[in-house]
Amino acid sequence: MRKVTGRLNSAGLVRMLLVVLEVCEGGITSSYVRNDDLSLDMPLDSDVFQVPPGYNAPQQVHITQGDHEGRGVIVSWVTPEEPGSSTVLYWAENNTNLKNQAQGTLLTYHYFNYTSGYIHHCTIHNLEFDTKYYYEVGIGNTTRQFWFTTPPGVGPDVAYTFGLIGDLGQTHDSNRTLTHYELNPTKGQTVLFVGDLSYADDYPFHDNNRWDTWGRFTERNAAYQPWIWTAGNHEIDFVPELGESKPFKPYTNRYFVPYEASHSTSPLWYSIKRASAYIIVLSSYSAYGKYTPQYKWLEKELPKVNRTETPWLIVLMHSPLYNSYAHHYMEGESMRVMYEQWFVKYKVDIIFAGHVHAYERSERISNIAYNIVNGLCSPVSDQSAPVYITIGDGGNLEGLVTEMTEPQPSYSAFREASFGHGIFDIKNRSHAFFSWHRNQDGYAVEADSLWLKNRYWKSLEEQPLATI
Ligand SMILES: [Fe+2]
């Protein structure tokens, strides 16, 4: 090694100081060293993709919320050989004598040279809150039984725990992420899924058989707790050269959501209330400019949120508005320009996104002062602004993104390129705890965490006391 000799002159010293200052300006870039080899999709004969036994047995069973308040559940499943029955039989754990039935609907779809199985969707309404239910799908000798627990009634101090998973795919890493979520001692009760499900579109002709394997892989969790769906770019499946020019075709046929309950006109954006949370799902890949259906819906939706009923306002989208990785850098910028001022005005607590295959947490910042001529176009600290979490680290076949913009911008509080999942644990109206769990650690380890104070209730606290 060559020995460096000589003395630094004053210009050199200043330069060094600037470099140090620049590096110190941002948050933490974790130095964790991981194996970032690409992981392939699990082979078709993997046990996680096994077809359940029995002729025409229901498979790919999954549930999501089926109404606006949490008393409804949509049950979806596929029968491969013939239509079978679209009926769901269900009963409360504490009342096994009273078995109820709900009638669902049936559909199939074609995608290039693929024809789907028989896809059933059945909405169960008017369930009791905070109750364990068993349900059964199938017919004759090939029925299958599952269970779910409805959330407590909507209210400001209802504790509730959400899991966060994004960009999952179906690799060995995906399987690790799901296992770590399942075995996390802080038990998630509902998954907020931030888009990019199966990655079937990475196969020739968007081989939709990989949608089926993904449905069988995730059944072990999604049949027992609701997954709240957000559409990502891997759901678009827009290939006009194959004759497939209707965007989101496989996704919208397979994954129903209760969009009409929030007066949305599209399953790609909608809202639900669950316990003490109000969750707004947006579509990064549908028009969101002024006068568009999504814009008009969100404009009406945000003022409807009653924070004395649901203090925690959460927004889900696929493409992050703040992202300091090199990959997908600034892709969320046009949506940020459109909607960030609303998120600040309505004091959104937290925004979860995926897309970038890594983890990142922001400071509370906003960048809404710019008006073309004033030059005010940098993020500034803003206590009315949400925390932005990128959690696109589910572990798909495209691998991690490790390249970051340097130096770390001051708005970025913590970033690390590892696969994992998140937990958003609401304690009461004022406090929630967010934690991020990387797959290489033990199930209880928090690789990053943050206490959140509710933005609405905090702002009330800060108001001066009224004088009598
Ligand atoms: Fe994506």
Coordinates of C-alpha atoms and ligand atoms in Angstrom, one line a residue:
M1 CA 0.0 0.0 0.0
R2 CA 1.3 3.4 -0.9
K3 CA 1.9 5.6 2.1
V4 CA 0.3 9.0 1.8
T5 CA 2.5 11.8 2.9
G6 CA 2.4 15.5 3.0
R7 CA 0.4 18.0 5.1
L8 CA -3.2 19.0 4.4
N9 CA -3.5 22.6 3.4
S10 CA -6.4 24.7 4.7
A11 CA -8.5 24.1 1.5
G12 CA -8.1 20.4 2.0
L13 CA -9.2 20.7 5.6
V14 CA -12.3 22.7 4.7
R15 CA -13.1 20.1 2.0
M16 CA -12.8 17.3 4.6
L17 CA -14.9 19.1 7.0
L18 CA -17.6 19.6 4.4
V19 CA -17.6 15.9 3.5
V20 CA -18.0 15.0 7.2
L21 CA -20.8 17.6 7.6
E22 CA -22.6 16.2 4.5
V23 CA -22.4 12.7 5.8
C24 CA -23.7 13.7 9.2
E25 CA -26.6 15.6 7.8
G26 CA -28.7 12.6 7.0
G27 CA -30.0 9.7 9.1
I28 CA -28.7 6.2 9.5
T29 CA -27.7 4.0 6.6
S30 CA -27.4 0.6 8.3
S31 CA -24.1 -1.1 8.0
Y32 CA -25.7 -4.6 8.3
V33 CA -24.1 -7.0 5.9
R34 CA -26.3 -9.6 4.3
N35 CA -26.2 -12.2 1.6
D36 CA -27.9 -10.4 -1.2
D37 CA -27.7 -13.2 -3.8
L38 CA -30.8 -13.3 -6.0
S39 CA -33.2 -15.9 -4.8
L40 CA -35.2 -17.8 -7.4
D41 CA -38.9 -18.5 -7.3
M42 CA -39.7 -21.7 -5.4
P43 CA -40.1 -24.6 -7.8
L44 CA -43.6 -25.6 -8.8
D45 CA -43.4 -28.9 -6.8
S46 CA -42.6 -27.0 -3.5
D47 CA -44.7 -28.0 -0.6
V48 CA -45.9 -24.4 -0.2
F49 CA -47.6 -24.7 -3.6
Q50 CA -49.2 -28.1 -2.9
V51 CA -52.7 -28.5 -4.3
P52 CA -55.0 -29.5 -1.4
P53 CA -56.2 -33.2 -1.6
G54 CA -59.6 -34.2 -2.9
Y55 CA -61.4 -33.8 -6.2
N56 CA -62.0 -30.1 -7.0
A57 CA -60.9 -29.0 -3.5
P58 CA -61.0 -25.2 -2.9
Q59 CA -57.6 -23.7 -3.1
Q60 CA -56.0 -20.2 -2.9
V61 CA -58.4 -19.3 -0.1
H62 CA -58.0 -15.7 1.1
I63 CA -60.0 -13.1 3.0
T64 CA -60.2 -9.4 3.1
Q65 CA -62.5 -6.8 4.8
G66 CA -65.9 -6.9 3.2
D67 CA -67.5 -3.6 4.3
H68 CA -66.4 -0.2 5.6
E69 CA -66.5 -0.9 9.4
G70 CA -65.1 -4.4 9.8
R71 CA -68.4 -6.5 10.2
G72 CA -68.0 -7.9 6.7
V73 CA -65.5 -10.3 5.2
I74 CA -65.0 -11.2 1.6
V75 CA -63.9 -14.9 1.2
S76 CA -62.3 -15.8 -2.1
W77 CA -61.1 -19.2 -3.4
V78 CA -60.6 -21.2 -6.6
T79 CA -61.9 -24.6 -7.6
P80 CA -59.8 -26.0 -10.4
E81 CA -61.9 -28.7 -12.2
E82 CA -65.5 -27.5 -12.1
P83 CA -67.5 -24.6 -10.6
G84 CA -68.7 -26.4 -7.5
S85 CA -70.4 -24.2 -4.9
S86 CA -70.0 -20.5 -4.2
T87 CA -71.6 -20.8 -0.8
V88 CA -69.7 -20.1 2.4
L89 CA -71.0 -21.9 5.6
Y90 CA -70.0 -20.0 8.7
W91 CA -70.6 -20.0 12.4
A92 CA -69.4 -18.2 15.5
E93 CA -67.1 -20.1 17.8
N94 CA -69.4 -19.5 20.7
N95 CA -72.5 -20.6 18.8
T96 CA -71.7 -23.7 16.9
N97 CA -75.4 -24.7 16.6
L98 CA -76.2 -21.7 14.4
K99 CA -74.7 -22.2 11.0
N100 CA -75.2 -19.5 8.5
Q101 CA -74.8 -19.4 4.7
A102 CA -73.7 -16.7 2.4
Q103 CA -74.1 -17.0 -1.4
G104 CA -71.1 -15.8 -3.5
T105 CA -70.5 -15.4 -7.2
L106 CA -68.3 -17.2 -9.7
L107 CA -66.1 -16.0 -12.5
T108 CA -63.4 -17.2 -14.8
Y109 CA -61.0 -15.1 -17.0
H110 CA -58.7 -15.7 -19.9
Y111 CA -55.2 -14.2 -20.3
F112 CA -53.5 -14.9 -23.6
N113 CA -53.2 -18.7 -23.6
Y114 CA -54.2 -19.2 -20.0
T115 CA -57.7 -19.9 -18.6
S116 CA -58.3 -19.5 -14.9
G117 CA -59.9 -22.0 -12.6
Y118 CA -63.4 -21.1 -11.2
I119 CA -62.8 -18.1 -8.9
H120 CA -65.4 -17.6 -6.2
H121 CA -66.0 -14.4 -4.2
C122 CA -68.5 -14.4 -1.3
T123 CA -69.2 -11.5 1.0
I124 CA -70.4 -12.2 4.5
H125 CA -72.2 -9.3 6.1
N126 CA -73.2 -8.2 9.6
L127 CA -70.8 -10.3 11.7
E128 CA -70.4 -9.6 15.4
F129 CA -67.3 -7.6 16.2
D130 CA -64.4 -9.2 18.1
T131 CA -65.6 -12.7 17.5
K132 CA -64.0 -15.8 16.2
Y133 CA -65.8 -17.4 13.3
Y134 CA -65.2 -20.7 11.5
Y135 CA -66.0 -21.0 7.8
E136 CA -66.2 -23.7 5.3
V137 CA -65.9 -23.7 1.5
G138 CA -66.3 -26.6 -1.0
I139 CA -69.0 -29.2 -1.5
G140 CA -69.6 -32.9 -0.8
N141 CA -66.5 -34.7 0.4
T142 CA -64.1 -32.0 -0.4
T143 CA -64.8 -29.2 1.9
R144 CA -62.2 -27.2 3.7
Q145 CA -62.5 -25.3 7.0
F146 CA -60.7 -22.1 8.2
W147 CA -61.3 -19.4 10.7
F148 CA -60.9 -15.7 11.3
T149 CA -61.5 -13.2 14.1
T150 CA -63.5 -10.0 13.4
P151 CA -61.9 -6.8 14.7
P152 CA -63.3 -5.0 17.7
G153 CA -65.9 -2.3 16.9
V154 CA -64.5 1.0 15.6
G155 CA -63.5 3.3 18.4
P156 CA -60.7 5.7 19.3
D157 CA -58.8 3.7 21.9
V158 CA -59.1 0.3 20.4
A159 CA -55.7 -1.4 20.3
Y160 CA -55.0 -3.3 17.1
T161 CA -52.0 -4.7 15.3
F162 CA -51.3 -4.5 11.6
G163 CA -48.6 -6.4 9.7
L164 CA -46.9 -4.7 6.8
I165 CA -45.7 -6.7 3.8
G166 CA -44.8 -5.5 0.3
D167 CA -43.5 -6.8 -3.0
L168 CA -43.7 -10.4 -1.7
G169 CA -43.3 -12.6 -4.8
Q170 CA -42.8 -16.4 -4.3
T171 CA -39.1 -17.0 -3.7
H172 CA -37.4 -18.7 -0.7
D173 CA -37.0 -15.2 0.7
S174 CA -40.7 -14.5 0.3
N175 CA -41.3 -17.7 2.3
R176 CA -38.9 -16.5 5.0
T177 CA -40.7 -13.1 5.2
L178 CA -44.1 -14.7 5.6
T179 CA -42.7 -17.1 8.2
H180 CA -41.1 -14.3 10.2
Y181 CA -44.4 -12.4 10.1
E182 CA -46.3 -15.4 11.3
L183 CA -43.8 -16.1 14.1
N184 CA -43.4 -12.5 15.3
P185 CA -44.4 -12.6 18.9
T186 CA -46.3 -9.3 18.3
K187 CA -49.1 -11.0 16.5
G188 CA -50.3 -9.1 13.5
Q189 CA -54.1 -9.3 13.1
T190 CA -54.4 -7.9 9.6
V191 CA -51.9 -7.5 6.8
L192 CA -51.6 -4.2 5.0
F193 CA -50.2 -5.3 1.7
V194 CA -48.6 -2.5 -0.3
G195 CA -48.6 -4.1 -3.7
D196 CA -46.7 -6.4 -6.1
L197 CA -48.1 -9.8 -5.3
S198 CA -47.1 -12.7 -7.4
Y199 CA -44.6 -11.4 -10.0
A200 CA -46.2 -13.7 -12.5
D201 CA -45.6 -11.0 -15.1
D202 CA -41.8 -11.7 -14.9
Y203 CA -42.5 -15.0 -16.7
P204 CA -43.0 -15.4 -20.5
F205 CA -46.6 -14.4 -21.5
H206 CA -47.1 -13.4 -17.8
D207 CA -47.7 -17.0 -17.0
N208 CA -50.8 -16.8 -14.8
N209 CA -50.1 -20.2 -13.3
R210 CA -47.7 -18.2 -11.1
W211 CA -50.8 -16.3 -9.8
D212 CA -52.2 -19.7 -8.8
T213 CA -49.0 -20.8 -7.0
W214 CA -48.9 -17.4 -5.2
G215 CA -52.5 -17.9 -4.1
R216 CA -51.6 -21.3 -2.7
F217 CA -48.4 -20.1 -1.0
T218 CA -50.1 -17.2 0.8
E219 CA -53.3 -19.2 1.8
R220 CA -51.7 -20.3 5.1
N221 CA -52.0 -16.8 6.3
A222 CA -54.5 -15.0 4.1
A223 CA -57.2 -17.5 4.7
Y224 CA -57.1 -16.7 8.5
Q225 CA -56.6 -13.0 8.6
P226 CA -57.6 -10.3 6.1
W227 CA -55.0 -8.9 3.7
I228 CA -55.8 -5.3 2.7
W229 CA -54.8 -5.1 -0.9
T230 CA -53.0 -2.3 -2.8
A231 CA -52.2 -2.6 -6.5
G232 CA -48.6 -2.4 -7.7
N233 CA -47.0 -2.2 -11.1
H234 CA -46.7 -6.0 -11.2
E235 CA -50.5 -6.1 -11.1
I236 CA -50.9 -4.0 -14.3
D237 CA -50.4 -7.0 -16.8
F238 CA -50.9 -4.6 -19.7
V239 CA -49.5 -6.4 -22.8
P240 CA -51.5 -5.2 -25.9
E241 CA -49.2 -7.3 -28.2
L242 CA -50.6 -10.4 -26.6
G243 CA -54.1 -9.0 -26.9
E244 CA -54.1 -8.1 -23.2
S245 CA -54.9 -4.4 -23.1
K246 CA -57.2 -4.3 -20.0
P247 CA -54.9 -3.3 -17.1
F248 CA -55.1 -5.1 -13.8
K249 CA -57.1 -8.1 -15.3
P250 CA -55.7 -11.0 -13.3
Y251 CA -55.5 -8.9 -10.1
T252 CA -59.0 -7.5 -10.2
N253 CA -60.5 -10.9 -11.0
R254 CA -58.7 -12.7 -8.2
Y255 CA -58.6 -10.1 -5.4
F256 CA -61.9 -8.4 -4.6
V257 CA -62.0 -5.4 -2.2
P258 CA -64.9 -3.5 -0.7
Y259 CA -64.5 -0.4 -2.8
E260 CA -68.2 0.4 -3.1
A261 CA -68.5 0.7 0.6
S262 CA -66.4 3.8 0.5
H263 CA -68.2 5.2 -2.6
S264 CA -65.2 4.5 -4.8
T265 CA -65.8 3.7 -8.4
S266 CA -62.7 1.5 -8.7
P267 CA -61.3 -1.4 -6.7
L268 CA -57.9 0.2 -7.2
W269 CA -58.6 3.0 -4.6
Y270 CA -60.9 2.7 -1.5
S271 CA -60.9 3.0 2.2
I272 CA -61.8 1.0 5.3
K273 CA -62.2 1.6 9.0
R274 CA -60.7 -1.1 11.3
A275 CA -60.6 -0.7 15.0
S276 CA -59.0 2.7 15.7
A277 CA -57.6 3.1 12.2
Y278 CA -58.8 4.7 9.0
I279 CA -57.0 3.2 6.0
I280 CA -56.9 4.8 2.6
V281 CA -55.6 2.7 -0.3
L282 CA -54.4 4.6 -3.4
S283 CA -53.3 3.5 -6.8
S284 CA -50.0 4.7 -8.1
Y285 CA -50.8 3.4 -11.6
S286 CA -54.2 4.9 -12.1
A287 CA -54.8 8.5 -13.1
Y288 CA -54.5 10.8 -10.1
G289 CA -54.3 14.3 -11.6
K290 CA -56.8 17.0 -11.0
Y291 CA -60.4 16.0 -12.1
T292 CA -59.6 12.3 -12.4
P293 CA -61.9 9.8 -10.6
Q294 CA -59.2 9.0 -8.0
Y295 CA -58.5 12.7 -7.3
K296 CA -62.1 13.5 -6.9
W297 CA -62.7 10.5 -4.6
L298 CA -59.7 11.4 -2.4
E299 CA -60.7 15.0 -2.2
K300 CA -64.0 14.0 -0.8
E301 CA -62.6 11.2 1.3
L302 CA -60.1 13.0 3.5
P303 CA -62.5 15.5 5.1
K304 CA -64.8 12.5 6.0
V305 CA -62.2 11.0 8.4
N306 CA -63.4 11.5 11.9
R307 CA -60.3 11.4 14.1
T308 CA -62.4 11.3 17.3
E309 CA -63.7 7.9 16.0
T310 CA -60.6 6.6 14.1
P311 CA -57.6 8.6 15.3
W312 CA -55.0 6.8 13.2
L313 CA -55.0 7.9 9.5
I314 CA -53.0 5.5 7.4
V315 CA -52.4 5.7 3.6
L316 CA -51.2 2.8 1.5
M317 CA -49.8 3.2 -2.0
H318 CA -47.2 1.3 -4.0
S319 CA -44.7 3.8 -5.3
P320 CA -43.1 5.8 -2.4
L321 CA -43.3 9.6 -2.3
Y322 CA -39.9 9.8 -0.5
N323 CA -37.3 7.3 -1.6
S324 CA -33.5 7.8 -1.3
Y325 CA -32.5 4.5 -3.1
A326 CA -31.2 4.8 -6.6
H327 CA -33.8 2.4 -7.9
H328 CA -37.2 3.9 -8.7
Y329 CA -35.7 7.3 -7.6
M330 CA -38.4 10.0 -7.8
E331 CA -41.0 7.8 -9.5
G332 CA -43.5 8.9 -6.8
E333 CA -42.8 12.6 -7.4
S334 CA -45.8 13.5 -9.5
M335 CA -48.2 11.9 -7.0
R336 CA -46.3 13.7 -4.2
V337 CA -46.9 17.0 -6.0
M338 CA -50.6 16.3 -6.3
Y339 CA -51.4 14.9 -2.9
E340 CA -48.7 15.7 -0.3
Q341 CA -50.4 19.0 0.7
W342 CA -53.6 17.1 1.5
F343 CA -51.7 14.5 3.6
V344 CA -50.2 17.4 5.6
K345 CA -53.4 19.3 5.9
Y346 CA -55.3 16.3 7.1
K347 CA -52.5 15.2 9.4
V348 CA -52.0 11.7 8.0
D349 CA -50.1 9.7 10.6
I350 CA -48.1 7.3 8.4
I351 CA -47.8 6.4 4.7
F352 CA -46.7 2.9 3.7
A353 CA -45.4 2.1 0.3
G354 CA -43.5 -0.7 -1.5
H355 CA -42.0 -0.9 -4.9
V356 CA -38.4 -0.3 -3.8
H357 CA -37.0 -3.6 -2.7
A358 CA -35.5 -2.4 0.6
Y359 CA -36.5 -0.7 3.8
E360 CA -36.6 3.0 4.6
R361 CA -38.1 5.3 7.2
S362 CA -38.4 9.1 6.8
E363 CA -38.4 11.9 9.3
R364 CA -41.6 14.0 9.5
I365 CA -41.0 16.3 6.6
S366 CA -43.0 18.1 3.9
N367 CA -42.1 19.8 0.6
I368 CA -45.2 21.7 -0.2
A369 CA -44.1 25.4 -0.3
Y370 CA -42.9 25.5 -3.9
N371 CA -44.9 27.7 -6.3
I372 CA -42.7 27.7 -9.4
V373 CA -41.0 31.0 -8.6
N374 CA -40.1 31.0 -4.9
G375 CA -37.4 28.3 -5.1
L376 CA -38.7 26.7 -1.9
C377 CA -38.3 23.1 -3.1
S378 CA -36.5 21.2 -0.4
P379 CA -38.1 19.0 2.3
V380 CA -38.4 20.8 5.7
S381 CA -39.2 19.4 9.1
D382 CA -43.0 19.4 9.5
Q383 CA -44.8 18.0 12.6
S384 CA -48.1 17.9 10.7
A385 CA -46.5 15.6 8.0
P386 CA -46.7 11.8 7.9
V387 CA -43.8 9.4 8.5
Y388 CA -43.1 7.6 5.2
I389 CA -42.2 4.0 5.4
T390 CA -40.9 2.0 2.4
I391 CA -41.5 -1.7 3.0
G392 CA -41.1 -3.2 -0.5
D393 CA -38.7 -5.8 1.1
G394 CA -40.9 -8.9 0.9
G395 CA -38.3 -10.9 -1.0
N396 CA -39.3 -11.4 -4.7
L397 CA -37.2 -12.8 -7.6
E398 CA -35.9 -9.4 -8.6
G399 CA -33.8 -9.2 -5.5
L400 CA -32.8 -6.4 -3.2
V401 CA -31.8 -2.9 -4.3
T402 CA -28.6 -1.8 -2.6
E403 CA -27.6 1.3 -4.4
M404 CA -28.5 4.5 -2.6
T405 CA -28.3 8.2 -3.3
E406 CA -25.4 9.6 -1.4
P407 CA -25.1 11.3 0.9
Q408 CA -28.2 10.2 2.7
P409 CA -30.7 13.0 2.5
S410 CA -31.7 14.7 5.8
Y411 CA -35.3 13.5 5.3
S412 CA -34.2 9.9 5.4
A413 CA -34.1 8.6 9.0
F414 CA -33.1 5.0 8.5
R415 CA -32.5 2.8 5.5
E416 CA -31.3 -0.7 4.9
A417 CA -31.4 -3.1 2.0
S418 CA -32.6 -6.3 3.7
F419 CA -35.8 -8.4 3.3
G420 CA -38.3 -8.2 6.1
H421 CA -41.7 -7.1 7.3
G422 CA -43.2 -4.4 9.5
I423 CA -45.6 -4.3 12.5
F424 CA -47.8 -1.2 13.2
D425 CA -49.0 -1.7 16.7
I426 CA -51.7 0.8 17.8
K427 CA -51.9 1.1 21.6
N428 CA -54.6 3.8 22.0
R429 CA -55.6 7.1 20.4
S430 CA -52.3 8.8 21.1
H431 CA -49.6 6.2 20.7
A432 CA -48.5 3.5 18.3
F433 CA -45.3 1.5 17.9
F434 CA -43.8 0.7 14.5
S435 CA -41.1 -1.9 14.2
W436 CA -39.2 -3.4 11.2
H437 CA -38.0 -7.0 11.3
R438 CA -35.3 -8.3 9.0
N439 CA -35.4 -11.9 8.0
Q440 CA -31.9 -12.7 9.2
D441 CA -32.8 -11.9 12.8
G442 CA -34.7 -13.8 15.5
Y443 CA -38.5 -13.4 15.3
A444 CA -38.7 -10.9 18.2
V445 CA -35.8 -8.6 17.0
E446 CA -36.6 -5.1 16.0
A447 CA -34.0 -3.9 13.5
D448 CA -35.6 -0.5 13.5
S449 CA -38.5 1.0 15.5
L450 CA -40.3 4.1 16.3
W451 CA -42.9 5.3 18.7
L452 CA -45.5 7.4 16.9
K453 CA -47.6 10.1 18.5
N454 CA -50.9 10.5 16.8
R455 CA -50.9 13.7 14.7
Y456 CA -54.4 14.7 15.3
W457 CA -54.4 14.2 19.1
K458 CA -50.9 15.7 19.4
S459 CA -52.0 18.9 17.6
L460 CA -54.9 19.3 20.0
E461 CA -52.5 19.0 22.9
E462 CA -50.4 21.7 21.5
Q463 CA -53.2 24.2 21.1
P464 CA -53.2 27.0 23.7
L465 CA -55.7 26.6 26.4
A466 CA -58.8 28.7 25.7
T467 CA -59.2 31.6 28.1
I468 CA -62.4 31.9 29.9
Ligands
FE1 FE -43.3 -2.4 -7.8

